[in-house]
Coordinates of C-alpha atoms and ligand atoms in Angstrom, one line a residue:
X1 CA -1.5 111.8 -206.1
X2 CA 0.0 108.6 -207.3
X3 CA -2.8 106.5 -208.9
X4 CA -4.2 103.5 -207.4
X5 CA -3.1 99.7 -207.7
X6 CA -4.9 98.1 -210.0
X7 CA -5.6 94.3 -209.5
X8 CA -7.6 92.0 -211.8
X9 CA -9.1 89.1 -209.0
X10 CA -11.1 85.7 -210.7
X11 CA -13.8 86.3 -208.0
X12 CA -16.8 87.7 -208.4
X13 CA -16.9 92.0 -206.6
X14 CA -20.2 93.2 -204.9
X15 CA -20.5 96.0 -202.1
X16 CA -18.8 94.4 -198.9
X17 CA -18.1 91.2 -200.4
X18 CA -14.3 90.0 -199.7
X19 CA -12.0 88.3 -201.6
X20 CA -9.3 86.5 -201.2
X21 CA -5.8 86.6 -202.2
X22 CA -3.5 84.0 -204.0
X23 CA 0.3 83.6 -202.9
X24 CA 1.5 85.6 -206.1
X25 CA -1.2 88.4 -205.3
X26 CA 0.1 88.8 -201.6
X27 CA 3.7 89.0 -202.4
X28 CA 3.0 91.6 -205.2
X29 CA 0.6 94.0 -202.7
X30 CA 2.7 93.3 -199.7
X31 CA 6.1 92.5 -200.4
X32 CA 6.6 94.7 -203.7
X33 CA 4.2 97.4 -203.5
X34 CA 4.5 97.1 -199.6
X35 CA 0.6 97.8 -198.9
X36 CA -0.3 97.3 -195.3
X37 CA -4.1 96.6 -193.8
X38 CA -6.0 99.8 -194.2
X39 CA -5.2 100.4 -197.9
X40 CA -7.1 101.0 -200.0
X41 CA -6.8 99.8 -204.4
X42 CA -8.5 99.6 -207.3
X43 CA -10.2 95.8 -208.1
X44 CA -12.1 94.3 -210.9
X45 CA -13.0 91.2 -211.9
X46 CA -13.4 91.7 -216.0
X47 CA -17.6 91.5 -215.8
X48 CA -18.6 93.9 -213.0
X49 CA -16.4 97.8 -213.5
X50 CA -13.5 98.8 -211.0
X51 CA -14.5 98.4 -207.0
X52 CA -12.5 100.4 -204.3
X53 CA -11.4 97.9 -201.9
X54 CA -9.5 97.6 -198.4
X55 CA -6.9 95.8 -197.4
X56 CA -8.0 93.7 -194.4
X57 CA -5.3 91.0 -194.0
X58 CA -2.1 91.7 -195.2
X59 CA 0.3 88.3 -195.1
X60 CA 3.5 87.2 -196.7
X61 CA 1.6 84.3 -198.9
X62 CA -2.1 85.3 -198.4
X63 CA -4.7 88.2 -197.8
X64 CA -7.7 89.7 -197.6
X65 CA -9.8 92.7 -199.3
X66 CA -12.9 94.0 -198.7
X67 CA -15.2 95.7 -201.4
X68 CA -16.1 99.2 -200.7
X69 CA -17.8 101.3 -204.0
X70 CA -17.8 101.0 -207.1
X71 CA -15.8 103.2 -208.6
X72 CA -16.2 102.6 -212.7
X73 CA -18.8 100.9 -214.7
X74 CA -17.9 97.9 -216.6
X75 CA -16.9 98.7 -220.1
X76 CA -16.4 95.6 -222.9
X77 CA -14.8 96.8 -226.0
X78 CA -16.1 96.3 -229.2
X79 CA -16.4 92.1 -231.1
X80 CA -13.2 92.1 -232.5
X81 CA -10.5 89.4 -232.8
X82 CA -7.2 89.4 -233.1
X83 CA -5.7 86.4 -235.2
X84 CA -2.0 86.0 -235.5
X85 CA 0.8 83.9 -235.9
X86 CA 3.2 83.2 -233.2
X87 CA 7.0 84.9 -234.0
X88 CA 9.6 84.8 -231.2
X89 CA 8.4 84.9 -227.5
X90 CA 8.9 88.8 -226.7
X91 CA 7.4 89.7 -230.0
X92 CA 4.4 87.5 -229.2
X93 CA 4.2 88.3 -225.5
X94 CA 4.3 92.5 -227.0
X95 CA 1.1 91.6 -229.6
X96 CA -1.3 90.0 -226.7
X97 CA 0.1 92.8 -224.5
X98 CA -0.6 95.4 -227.2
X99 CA -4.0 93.5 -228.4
X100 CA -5.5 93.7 -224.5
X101 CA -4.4 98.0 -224.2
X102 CA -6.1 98.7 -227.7
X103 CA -9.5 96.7 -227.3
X104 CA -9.5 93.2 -229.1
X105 CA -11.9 91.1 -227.0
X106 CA -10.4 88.1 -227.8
X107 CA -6.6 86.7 -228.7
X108 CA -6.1 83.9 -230.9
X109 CA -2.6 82.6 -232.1
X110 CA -2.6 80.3 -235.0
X111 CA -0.9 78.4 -236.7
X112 CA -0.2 79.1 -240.2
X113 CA 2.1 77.4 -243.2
X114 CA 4.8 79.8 -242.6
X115 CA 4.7 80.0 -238.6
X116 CA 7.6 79.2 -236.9
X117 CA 7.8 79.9 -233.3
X118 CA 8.4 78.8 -229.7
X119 CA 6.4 76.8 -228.1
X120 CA 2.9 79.1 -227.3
X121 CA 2.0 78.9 -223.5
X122 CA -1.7 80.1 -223.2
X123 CA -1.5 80.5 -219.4
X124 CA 1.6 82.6 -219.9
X125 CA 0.1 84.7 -222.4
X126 CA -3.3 85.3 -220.4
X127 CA -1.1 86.5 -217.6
X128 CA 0.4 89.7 -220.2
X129 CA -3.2 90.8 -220.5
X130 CA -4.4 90.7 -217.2
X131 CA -1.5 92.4 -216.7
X132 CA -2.2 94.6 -219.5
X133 CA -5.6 95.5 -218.3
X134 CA -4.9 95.9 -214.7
X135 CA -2.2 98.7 -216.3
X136 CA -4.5 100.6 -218.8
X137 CA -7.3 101.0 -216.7
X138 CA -9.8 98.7 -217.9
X139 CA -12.1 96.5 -216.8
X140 CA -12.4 93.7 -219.2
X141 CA -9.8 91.1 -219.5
X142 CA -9.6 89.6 -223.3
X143 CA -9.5 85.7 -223.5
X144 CA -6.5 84.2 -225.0
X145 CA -7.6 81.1 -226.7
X146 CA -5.5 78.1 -226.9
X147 CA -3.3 78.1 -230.1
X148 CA -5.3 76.1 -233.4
X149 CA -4.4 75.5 -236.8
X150 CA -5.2 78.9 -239.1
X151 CA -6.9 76.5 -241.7
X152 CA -9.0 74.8 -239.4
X153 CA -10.5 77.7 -237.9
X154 CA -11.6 79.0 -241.1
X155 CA -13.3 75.7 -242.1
X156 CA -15.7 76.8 -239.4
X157 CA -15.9 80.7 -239.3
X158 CA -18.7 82.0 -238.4
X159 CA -20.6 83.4 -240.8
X160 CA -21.3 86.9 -239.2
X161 CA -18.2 87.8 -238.4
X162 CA -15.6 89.8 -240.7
X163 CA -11.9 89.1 -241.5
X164 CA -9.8 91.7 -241.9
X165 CA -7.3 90.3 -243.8
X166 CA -3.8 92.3 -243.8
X167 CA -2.2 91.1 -246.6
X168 CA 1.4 92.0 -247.2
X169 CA 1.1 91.1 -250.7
X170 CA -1.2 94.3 -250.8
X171 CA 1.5 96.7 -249.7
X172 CA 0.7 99.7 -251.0
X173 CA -2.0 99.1 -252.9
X174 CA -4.4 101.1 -250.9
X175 CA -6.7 98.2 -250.7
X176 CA -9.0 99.7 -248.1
X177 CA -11.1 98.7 -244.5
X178 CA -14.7 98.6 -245.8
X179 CA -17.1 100.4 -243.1
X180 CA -18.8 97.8 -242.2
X181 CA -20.5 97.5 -238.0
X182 CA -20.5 94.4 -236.9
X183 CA -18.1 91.3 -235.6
X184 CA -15.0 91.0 -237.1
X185 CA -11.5 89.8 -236.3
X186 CA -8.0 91.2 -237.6
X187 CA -5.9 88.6 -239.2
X188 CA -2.0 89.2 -239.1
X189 CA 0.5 86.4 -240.3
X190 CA 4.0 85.3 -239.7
X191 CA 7.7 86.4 -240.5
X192 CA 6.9 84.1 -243.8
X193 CA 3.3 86.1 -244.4
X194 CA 0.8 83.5 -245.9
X195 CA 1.0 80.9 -248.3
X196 CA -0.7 81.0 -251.7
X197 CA -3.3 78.0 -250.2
X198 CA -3.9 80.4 -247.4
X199 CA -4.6 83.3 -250.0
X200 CA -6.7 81.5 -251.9
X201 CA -8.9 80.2 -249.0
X202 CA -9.5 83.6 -248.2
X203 CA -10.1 84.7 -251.1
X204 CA -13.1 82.5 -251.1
X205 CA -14.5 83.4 -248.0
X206 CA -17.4 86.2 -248.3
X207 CA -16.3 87.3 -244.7
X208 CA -12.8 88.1 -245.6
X209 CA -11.7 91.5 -246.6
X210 CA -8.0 91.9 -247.7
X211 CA -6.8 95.0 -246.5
X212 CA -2.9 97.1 -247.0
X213 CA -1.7 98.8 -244.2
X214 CA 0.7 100.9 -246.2
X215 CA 3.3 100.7 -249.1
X216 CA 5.9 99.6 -246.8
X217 CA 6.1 95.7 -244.8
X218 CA 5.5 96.0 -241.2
X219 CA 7.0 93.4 -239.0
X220 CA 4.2 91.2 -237.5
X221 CA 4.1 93.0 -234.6
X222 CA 4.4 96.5 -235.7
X223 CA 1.1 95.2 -238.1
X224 CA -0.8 94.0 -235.2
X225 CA -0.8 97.5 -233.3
X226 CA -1.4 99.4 -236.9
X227 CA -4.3 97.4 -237.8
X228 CA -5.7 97.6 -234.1
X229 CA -5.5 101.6 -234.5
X230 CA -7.1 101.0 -237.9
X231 CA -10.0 99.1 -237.2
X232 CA -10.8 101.3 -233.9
X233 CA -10.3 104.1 -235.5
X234 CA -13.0 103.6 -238.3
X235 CA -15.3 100.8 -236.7
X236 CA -14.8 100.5 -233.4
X237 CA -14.6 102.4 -229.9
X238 CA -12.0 105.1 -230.7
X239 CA -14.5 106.2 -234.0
Ligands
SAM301 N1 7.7 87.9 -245.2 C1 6.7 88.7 -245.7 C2 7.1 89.5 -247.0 O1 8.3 89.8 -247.1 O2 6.2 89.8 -247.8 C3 6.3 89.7 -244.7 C4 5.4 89.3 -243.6 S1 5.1 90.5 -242.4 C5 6.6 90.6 -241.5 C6 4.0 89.8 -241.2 C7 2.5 90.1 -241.3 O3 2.3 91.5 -241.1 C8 1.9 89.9 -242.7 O4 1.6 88.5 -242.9 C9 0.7 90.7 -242.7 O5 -0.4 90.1 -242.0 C10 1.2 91.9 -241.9 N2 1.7 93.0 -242.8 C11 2.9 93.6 -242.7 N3 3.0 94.6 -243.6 C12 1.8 94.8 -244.2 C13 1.3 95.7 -245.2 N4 2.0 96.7 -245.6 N5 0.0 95.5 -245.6 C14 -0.8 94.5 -245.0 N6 -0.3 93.6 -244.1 C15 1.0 93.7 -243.7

């Protein structure tokens, strides 16, 4: 049996409660996946697990569901950021993609000394994971934060929470993930990599841990997904 559609909906899902459907909702349930009143799919709404719910109104610009069961509990995944640096707009669009499948719970692009990219469109890239999540079968949505200066951000980093720091001036130097629980984010950097003023500044932070992910230099992207799989593999939900 073919699974069910997945939607992510920005309303909040209880037993019997109905909800409402935008103009770009309708046209992907009706017109493209051709769902009719009756139908049944899968909704969340990122806070309260997956809900079974039935088509009740199907119209060209507009709908109607109606919560049935819950189906799944909510699951969050673990405190971790991902931190990276903007590169073109397909690479970037495949890191929040990629970020919101493996578990980060929240996407940050910065800006670094080296970054040089397209212009970053939060709303576009909150769209790739919702999209993400409504594909993977999750039920939390990751926040993708408005793009801020890399050096700014540090100034005021909190003090609980753990940088690792993939440093491609570590390549293959088996400079290792300490095992440490806790908050933490994943810090990945530009086509450029980081500057010797970004280097230093995190050498000086307690929080940061510099880390290799291998003798050879990934491209950005590539390094995103491999320290994802690293840090979930020995700190976070996959472990
Ligand atoms: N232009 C840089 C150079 O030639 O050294 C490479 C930057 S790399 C394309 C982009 C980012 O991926 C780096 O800033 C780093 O965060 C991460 N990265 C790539 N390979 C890595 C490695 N082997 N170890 C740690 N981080 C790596």
């Amino acid at each position: 049996m073919p699974s069910k559609i997945r939607l992510y909906v920005d309303h909040a899902l209880g037993r019997d409660q109905t909800v409402p459907l935008d103009q770009g909702q309708a046209h992907y349930l009706f017109g493209v996946m051709r769902k009719d009143a009756g139908e049944v799919i899968e909704v969340f709404d990122g806070h309260s697990g997956a809900w079974d719910a039935e088509v009740v109104e199907a119209r060209k610009k507009a709908g109607l569901l109606r919560v049935t069961k819950q189906v799944a509990p909510q699951r969050d995944p673990p405190d971790l950021w991902l931190l990276f640096a903007p590169i073109k707009r397909a690479r970037t669009d495949f890191i929040v993609e990629k970020a919101a499948e493996m578990g980060a719970r929240r996407i940050l692009p910065v800006q670094t000394d080296f970054t040089n990219s397209e212009r970053v469109r939060r709303d576009r890239l909150q769209a790739h994971a919702v999209e993400a999540a409504e594909q993977c079968g999750g039920t939390f949505v990751p926040e993708v934060a408005e793009i801020a200066r890399l050096d700014r951000l540090l100034a005021d980093w909190p003090a609980e929470r753990r940088v690792m720091f993939c440093d491609e001036g570590l390549a293959g130097q088996g400079a290792e993930l300490p095992v440490e629980k806790g908050p933490w984010a994943v810090l990945i950097g530009p086509e450029g990599g980081f500057s010797d003023a970004e280097r230093s500044r995190l050498a000086a932070m307690e929080q940061a841990h510099p880390v290799s992910l291998g003798p050879r230099i990934l491209r950005a992207d590539t390094a995103a997904v491999a320290a994802l799989t690293l840090w979930q593999t020995r700190l976070g939900d996959w472990a």
